[in-house]
PDB file of C-alpha atoms and ligand atoms in Angstrom:
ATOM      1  CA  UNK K 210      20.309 -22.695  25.428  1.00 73.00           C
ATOM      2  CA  UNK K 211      21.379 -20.131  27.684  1.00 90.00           C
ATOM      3  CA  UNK K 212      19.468 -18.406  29.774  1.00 95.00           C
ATOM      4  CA  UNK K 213      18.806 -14.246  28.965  1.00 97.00           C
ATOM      5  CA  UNK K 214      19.443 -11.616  31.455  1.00 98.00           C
ATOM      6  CA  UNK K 215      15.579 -10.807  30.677  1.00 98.00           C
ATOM      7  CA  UNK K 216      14.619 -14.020  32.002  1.00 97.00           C
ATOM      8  CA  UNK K 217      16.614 -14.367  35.066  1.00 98.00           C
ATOM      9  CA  UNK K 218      15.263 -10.850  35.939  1.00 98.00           C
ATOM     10  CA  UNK K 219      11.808 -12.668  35.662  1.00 98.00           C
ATOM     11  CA  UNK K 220      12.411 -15.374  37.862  1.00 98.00           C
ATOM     12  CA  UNK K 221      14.352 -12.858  40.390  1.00 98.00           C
ATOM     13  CA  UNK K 222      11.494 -10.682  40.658  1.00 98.00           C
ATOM     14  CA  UNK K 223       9.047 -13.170  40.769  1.00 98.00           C
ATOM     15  CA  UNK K 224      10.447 -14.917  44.238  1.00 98.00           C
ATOM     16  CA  UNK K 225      12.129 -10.858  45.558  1.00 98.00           C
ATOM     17  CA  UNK K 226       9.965  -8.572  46.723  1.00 98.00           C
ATOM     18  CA  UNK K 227      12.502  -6.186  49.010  1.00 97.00           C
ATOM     19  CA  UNK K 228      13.967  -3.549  47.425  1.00 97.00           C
ATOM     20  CA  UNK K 229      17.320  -4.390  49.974  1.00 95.00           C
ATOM     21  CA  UNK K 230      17.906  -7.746  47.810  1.00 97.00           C
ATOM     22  CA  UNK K 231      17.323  -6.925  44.365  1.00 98.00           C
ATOM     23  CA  UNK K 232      19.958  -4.158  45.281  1.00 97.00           C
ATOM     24  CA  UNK K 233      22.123  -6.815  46.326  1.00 97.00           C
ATOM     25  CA  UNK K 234      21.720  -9.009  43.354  1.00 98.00           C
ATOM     26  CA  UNK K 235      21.803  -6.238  40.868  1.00 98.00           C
ATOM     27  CA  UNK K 236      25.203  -5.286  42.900  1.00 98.00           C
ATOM     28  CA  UNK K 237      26.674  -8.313  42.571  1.00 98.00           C
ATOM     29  CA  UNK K 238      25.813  -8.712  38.683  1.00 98.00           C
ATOM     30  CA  UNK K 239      27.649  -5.261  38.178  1.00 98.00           C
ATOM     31  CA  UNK K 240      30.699  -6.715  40.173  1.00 98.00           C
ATOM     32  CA  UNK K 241      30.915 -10.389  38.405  1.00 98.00           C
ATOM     33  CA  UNK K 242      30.249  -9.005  34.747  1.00 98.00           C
ATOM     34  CA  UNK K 243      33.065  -6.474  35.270  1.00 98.00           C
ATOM     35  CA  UNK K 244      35.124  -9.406  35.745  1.00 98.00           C
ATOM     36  CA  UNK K 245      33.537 -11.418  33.345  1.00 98.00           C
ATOM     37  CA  UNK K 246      34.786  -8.478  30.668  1.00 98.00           C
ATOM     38  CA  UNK K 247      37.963  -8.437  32.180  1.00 98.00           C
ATOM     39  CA  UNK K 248      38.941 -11.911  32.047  1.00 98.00           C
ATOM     40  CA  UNK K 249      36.804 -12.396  28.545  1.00 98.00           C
ATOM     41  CA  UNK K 250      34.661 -14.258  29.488  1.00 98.00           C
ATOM     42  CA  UNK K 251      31.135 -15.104  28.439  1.00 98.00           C
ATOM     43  CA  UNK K 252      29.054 -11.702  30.342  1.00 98.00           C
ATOM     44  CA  UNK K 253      25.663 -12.764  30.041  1.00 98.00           C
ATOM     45  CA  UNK K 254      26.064 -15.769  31.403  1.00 98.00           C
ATOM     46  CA  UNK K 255      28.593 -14.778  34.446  1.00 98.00           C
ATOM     47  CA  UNK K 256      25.617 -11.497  35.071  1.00 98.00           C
ATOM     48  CA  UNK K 257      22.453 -14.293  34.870  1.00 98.00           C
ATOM     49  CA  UNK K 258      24.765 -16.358  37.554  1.00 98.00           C
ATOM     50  CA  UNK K 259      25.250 -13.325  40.083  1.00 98.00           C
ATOM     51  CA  UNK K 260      21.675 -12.068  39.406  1.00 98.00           C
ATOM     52  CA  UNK K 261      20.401 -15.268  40.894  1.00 98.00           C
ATOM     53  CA  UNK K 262      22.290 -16.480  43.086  1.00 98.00           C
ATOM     54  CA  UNK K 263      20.787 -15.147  46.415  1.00 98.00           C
ATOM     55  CA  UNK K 264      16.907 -15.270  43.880  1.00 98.00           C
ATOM     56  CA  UNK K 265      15.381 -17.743  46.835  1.00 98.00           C
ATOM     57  CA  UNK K 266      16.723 -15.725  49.852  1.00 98.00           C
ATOM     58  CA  UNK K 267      13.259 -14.729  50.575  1.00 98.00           C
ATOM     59  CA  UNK K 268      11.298 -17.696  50.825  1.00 97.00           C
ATOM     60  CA  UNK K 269      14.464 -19.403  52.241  1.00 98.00           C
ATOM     61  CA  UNK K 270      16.103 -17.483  54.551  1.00 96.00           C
ATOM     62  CA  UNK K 271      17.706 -20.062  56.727  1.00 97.00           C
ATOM     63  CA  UNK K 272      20.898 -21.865  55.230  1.00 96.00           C
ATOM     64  CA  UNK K 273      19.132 -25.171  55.851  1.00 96.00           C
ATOM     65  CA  UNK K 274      17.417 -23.831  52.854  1.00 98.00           C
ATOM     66  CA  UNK K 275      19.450 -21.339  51.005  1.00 98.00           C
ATOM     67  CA  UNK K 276      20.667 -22.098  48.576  1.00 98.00           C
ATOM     68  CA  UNK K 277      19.805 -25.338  48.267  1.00 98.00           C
ATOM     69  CA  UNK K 278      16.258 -25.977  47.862  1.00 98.00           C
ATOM     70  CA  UNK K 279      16.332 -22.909  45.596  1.00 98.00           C
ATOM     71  CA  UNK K 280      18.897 -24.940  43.097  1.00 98.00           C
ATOM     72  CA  UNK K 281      15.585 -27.209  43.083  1.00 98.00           C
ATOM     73  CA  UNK K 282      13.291 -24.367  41.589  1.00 98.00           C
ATOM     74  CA  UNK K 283      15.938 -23.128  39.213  1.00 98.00           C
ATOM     75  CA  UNK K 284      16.679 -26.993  37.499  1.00 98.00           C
ATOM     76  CA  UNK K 285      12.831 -27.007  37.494  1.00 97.00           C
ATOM     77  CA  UNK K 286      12.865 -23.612  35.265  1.00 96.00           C
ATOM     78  CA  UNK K 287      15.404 -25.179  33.284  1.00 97.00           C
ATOM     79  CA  UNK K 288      18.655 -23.101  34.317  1.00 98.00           C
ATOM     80  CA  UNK K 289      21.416 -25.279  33.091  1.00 98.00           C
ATOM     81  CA  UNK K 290      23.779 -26.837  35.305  1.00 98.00           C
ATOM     82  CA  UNK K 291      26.810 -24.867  35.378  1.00 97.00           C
ATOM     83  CA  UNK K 292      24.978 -21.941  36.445  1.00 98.00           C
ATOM     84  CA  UNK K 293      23.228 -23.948  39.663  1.00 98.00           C
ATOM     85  CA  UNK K 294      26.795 -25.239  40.675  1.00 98.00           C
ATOM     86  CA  UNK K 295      28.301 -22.006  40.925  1.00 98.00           C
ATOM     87  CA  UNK K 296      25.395 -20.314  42.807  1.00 98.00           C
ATOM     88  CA  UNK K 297      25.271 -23.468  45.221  1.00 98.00           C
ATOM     89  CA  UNK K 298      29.434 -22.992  45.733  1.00 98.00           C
ATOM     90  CA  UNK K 299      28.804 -19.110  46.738  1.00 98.00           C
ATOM     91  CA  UNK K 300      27.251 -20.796  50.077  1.00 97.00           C
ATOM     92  CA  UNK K 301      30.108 -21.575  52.379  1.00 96.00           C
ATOM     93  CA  UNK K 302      28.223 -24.141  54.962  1.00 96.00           C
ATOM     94  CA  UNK K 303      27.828 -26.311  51.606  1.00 97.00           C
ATOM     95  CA  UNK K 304      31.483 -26.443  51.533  1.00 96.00           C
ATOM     96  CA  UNK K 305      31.689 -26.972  47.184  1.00 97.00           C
ATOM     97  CA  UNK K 306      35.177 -26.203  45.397  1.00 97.00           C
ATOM     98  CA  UNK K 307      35.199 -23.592  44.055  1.00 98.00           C
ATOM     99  CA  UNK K 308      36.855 -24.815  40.762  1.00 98.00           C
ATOM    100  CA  UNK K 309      36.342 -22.101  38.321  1.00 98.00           C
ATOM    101  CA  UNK K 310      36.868 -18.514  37.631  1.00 98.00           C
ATOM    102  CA  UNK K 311      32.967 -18.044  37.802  1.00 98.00           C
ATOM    103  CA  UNK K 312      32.537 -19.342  41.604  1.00 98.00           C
ATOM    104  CA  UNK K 313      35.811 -17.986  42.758  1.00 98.00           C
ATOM    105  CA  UNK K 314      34.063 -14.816  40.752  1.00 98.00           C
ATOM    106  CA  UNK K 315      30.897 -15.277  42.108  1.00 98.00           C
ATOM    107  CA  UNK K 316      31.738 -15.355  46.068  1.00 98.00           C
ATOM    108  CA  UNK K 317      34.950 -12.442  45.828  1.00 98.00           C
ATOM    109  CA  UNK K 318      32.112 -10.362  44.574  1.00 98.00           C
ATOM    110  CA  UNK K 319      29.096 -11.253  46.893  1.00 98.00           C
ATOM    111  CA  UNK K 320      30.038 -10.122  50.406  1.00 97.00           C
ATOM    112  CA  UNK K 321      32.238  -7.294  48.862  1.00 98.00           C
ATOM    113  CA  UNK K 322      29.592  -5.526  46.885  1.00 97.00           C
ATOM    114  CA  UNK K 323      27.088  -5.448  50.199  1.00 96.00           C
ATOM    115  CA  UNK K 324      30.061  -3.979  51.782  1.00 97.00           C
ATOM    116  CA  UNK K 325      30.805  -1.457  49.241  1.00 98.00           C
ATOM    117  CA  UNK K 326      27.074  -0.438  49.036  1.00 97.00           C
ATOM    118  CA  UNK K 327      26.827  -0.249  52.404  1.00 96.00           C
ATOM    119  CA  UNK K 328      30.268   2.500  52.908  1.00 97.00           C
ATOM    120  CA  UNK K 329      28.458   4.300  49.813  1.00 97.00           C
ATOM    121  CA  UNK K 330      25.529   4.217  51.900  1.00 95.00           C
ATOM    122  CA  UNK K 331      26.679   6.475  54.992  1.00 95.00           C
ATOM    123  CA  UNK K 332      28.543   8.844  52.728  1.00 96.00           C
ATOM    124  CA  UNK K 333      27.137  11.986  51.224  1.00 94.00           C
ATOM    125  CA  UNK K 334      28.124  11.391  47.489  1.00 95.00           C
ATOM    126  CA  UNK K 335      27.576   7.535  47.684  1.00 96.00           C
ATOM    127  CA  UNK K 336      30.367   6.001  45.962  1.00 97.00           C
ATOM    128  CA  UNK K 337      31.381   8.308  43.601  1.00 96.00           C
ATOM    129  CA  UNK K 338      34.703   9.029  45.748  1.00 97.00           C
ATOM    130  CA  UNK K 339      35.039   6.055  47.331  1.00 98.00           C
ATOM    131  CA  UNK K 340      38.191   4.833  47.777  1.00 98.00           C
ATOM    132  CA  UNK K 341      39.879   0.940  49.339  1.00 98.00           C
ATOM    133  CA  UNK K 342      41.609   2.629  51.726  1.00 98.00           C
ATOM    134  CA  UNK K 343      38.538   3.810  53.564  1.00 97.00           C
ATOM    135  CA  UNK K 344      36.707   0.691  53.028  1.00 98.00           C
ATOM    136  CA  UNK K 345      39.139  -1.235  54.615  1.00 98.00           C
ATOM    137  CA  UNK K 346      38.851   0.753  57.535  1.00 98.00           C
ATOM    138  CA  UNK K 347      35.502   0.164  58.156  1.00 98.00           C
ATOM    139  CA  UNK K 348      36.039  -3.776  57.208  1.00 98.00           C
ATOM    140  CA  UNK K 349      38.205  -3.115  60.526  1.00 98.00           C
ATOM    141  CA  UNK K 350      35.288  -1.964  62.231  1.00 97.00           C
ATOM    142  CA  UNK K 351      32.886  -4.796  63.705  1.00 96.00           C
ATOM    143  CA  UNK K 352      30.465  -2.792  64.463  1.00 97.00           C
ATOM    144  CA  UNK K 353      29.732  -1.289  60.714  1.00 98.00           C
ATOM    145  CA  UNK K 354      27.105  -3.228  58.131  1.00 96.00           C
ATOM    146  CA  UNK K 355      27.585  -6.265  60.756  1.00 96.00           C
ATOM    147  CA  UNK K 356      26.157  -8.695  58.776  1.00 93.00           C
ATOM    148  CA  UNK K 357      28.788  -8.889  56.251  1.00 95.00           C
ATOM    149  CA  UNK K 358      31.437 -11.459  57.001  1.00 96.00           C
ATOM    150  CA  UNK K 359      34.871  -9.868  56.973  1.00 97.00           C
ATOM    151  CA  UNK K 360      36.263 -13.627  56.531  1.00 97.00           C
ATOM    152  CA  UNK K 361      34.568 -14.246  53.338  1.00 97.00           C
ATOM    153  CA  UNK K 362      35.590 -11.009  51.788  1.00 98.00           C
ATOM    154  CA  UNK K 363      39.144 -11.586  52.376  1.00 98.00           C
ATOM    155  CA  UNK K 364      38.953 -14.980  51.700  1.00 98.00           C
ATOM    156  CA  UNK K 365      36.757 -14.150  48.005  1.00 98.00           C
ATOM    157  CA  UNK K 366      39.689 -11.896  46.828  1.00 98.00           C
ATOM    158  CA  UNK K 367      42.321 -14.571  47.878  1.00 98.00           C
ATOM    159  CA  UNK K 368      40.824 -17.114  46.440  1.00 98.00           C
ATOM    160  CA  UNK K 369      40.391 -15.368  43.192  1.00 98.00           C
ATOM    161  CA  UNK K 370      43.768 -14.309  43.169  1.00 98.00           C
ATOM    162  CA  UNK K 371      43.327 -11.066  43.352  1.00 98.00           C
ATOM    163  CA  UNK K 372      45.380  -7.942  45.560  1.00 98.00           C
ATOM    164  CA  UNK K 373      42.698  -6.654  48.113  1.00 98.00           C
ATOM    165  CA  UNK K 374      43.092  -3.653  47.194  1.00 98.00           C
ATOM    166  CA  UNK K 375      42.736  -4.107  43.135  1.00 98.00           C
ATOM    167  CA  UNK K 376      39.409  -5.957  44.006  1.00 98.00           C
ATOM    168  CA  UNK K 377      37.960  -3.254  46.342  1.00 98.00           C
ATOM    169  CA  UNK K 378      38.690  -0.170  43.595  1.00 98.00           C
ATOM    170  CA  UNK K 379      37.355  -2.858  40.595  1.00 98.00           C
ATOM    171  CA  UNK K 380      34.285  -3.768  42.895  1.00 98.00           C
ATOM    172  CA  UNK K 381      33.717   0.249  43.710  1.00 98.00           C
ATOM    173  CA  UNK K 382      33.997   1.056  39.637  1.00 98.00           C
ATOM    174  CA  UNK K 383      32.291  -1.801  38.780  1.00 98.00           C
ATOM    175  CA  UNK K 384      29.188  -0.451  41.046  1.00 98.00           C
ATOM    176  CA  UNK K 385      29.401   3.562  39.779  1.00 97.00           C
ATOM    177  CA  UNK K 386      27.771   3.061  36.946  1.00 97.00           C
ATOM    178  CA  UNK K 387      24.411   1.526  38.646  1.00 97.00           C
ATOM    179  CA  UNK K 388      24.785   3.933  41.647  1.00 97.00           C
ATOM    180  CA  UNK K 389      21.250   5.440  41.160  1.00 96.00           C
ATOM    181  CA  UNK K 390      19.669   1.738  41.349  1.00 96.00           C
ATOM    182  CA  UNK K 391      21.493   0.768  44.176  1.00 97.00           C
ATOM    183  CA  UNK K 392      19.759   3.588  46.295  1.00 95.00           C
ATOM    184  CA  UNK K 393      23.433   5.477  46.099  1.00 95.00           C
ATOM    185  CA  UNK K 394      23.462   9.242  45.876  1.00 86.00           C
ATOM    186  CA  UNK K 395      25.784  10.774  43.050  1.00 84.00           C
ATOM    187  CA  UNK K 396      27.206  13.927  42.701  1.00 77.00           C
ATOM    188  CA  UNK K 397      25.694  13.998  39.263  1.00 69.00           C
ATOM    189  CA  UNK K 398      22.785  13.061  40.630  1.00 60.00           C
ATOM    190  CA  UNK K 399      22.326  15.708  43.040  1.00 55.00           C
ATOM    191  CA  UNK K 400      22.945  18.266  41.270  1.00 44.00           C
ATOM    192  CA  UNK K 401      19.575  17.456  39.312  1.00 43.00           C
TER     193      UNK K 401
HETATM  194 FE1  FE2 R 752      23.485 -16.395  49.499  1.00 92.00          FE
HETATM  195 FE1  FE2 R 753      24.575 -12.690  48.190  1.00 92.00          FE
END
């Protein structure tokens, strides 16, 4: 049977305590379901995937263990198989094909949506007027949200097939909706 959103969120919250990652994961669900809808595909399954793919991050966070020894935990729990593959491809020292639309889903929309959160971040009405254009000026800058590898965003939207420009705007829309959870201030938002 496949695993509910309800009791991903259960096994996410049981191993993440920081507020940082479960921002990131819930990110990253917004991002892959979007796509999910878009390419009609199965949506709780693609947003269970994204939601925990980075789950063990905190008890491993060295890629000796990440995300492998985590893939360990989740068979244990009884996550089926097709999910663990596609989180365990998102890790690029593993080197895995990426060999469907859910992994090539999956890693387009992990480094992207920490970058996206992270422009939203330094900007007074989060990501409510975002726009690619100034995202991929910072992507230009080394020095901004350093820890996001420029490589793997590029190569995520290439290897999805995507225009980098489509994928920044779908990522940015895709994360509007869950601005306040992300930590993002809104223009609606502020005006409360
Ligand atoms: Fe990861
Ligand atoms: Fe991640």
């Amino acid at each position: 049977m496949s695993p509910t959103r309800e009791q991903a969120w259960e096994t996410l919250t049981r191993h993440t305590k920081s507020e940082a990652l479960l921002r990131h994961a819930l990110a990253v669900e917004a991002a892959t379901r979007a796509y999910a809808r878009r390419f009609g595909e199965d949506e709780e399954f693609w947003g269970v995937t994204a939601l925990l793919h980075d789950f063990d991050w905190e008890m491993h966070p060295t890629l000796d263990q990440h995300p492998q020894d985590g893939a360990v935990i989740l068979r244990d729990e009884g996550y089926p198989e097709e999910m663990i593959e596609a989180i365990l491809s998102h890790a690029e020292h593993l080197s895995l094909p990426r060999d469907t639309q859910l992994k090539r889903t999956l890693f387009a929309c992990d480094e992207l949506s920490g970058f996206v959160h992270a422009c939203g971040l330094v900007r007074p009405d989060g990501i409510d007027t975002l726009e690619p254009k100034s995202v991929k000026k910072k992507l230009k800058q080394p020095s901004f949200a350093a820890g996001v590898n420029r490589d793997d965003v590029y190569k995520g939207a290439k290897e999805l097939g995507v225009d980098l420009d489509e994928h920044i705007a779908f990522v940015i829309q895709a994360l509007r909706p869950i601005a306040p959870e992300l930590g993002l201030r809104t223009a609606a938002g502020a005006a409360t």
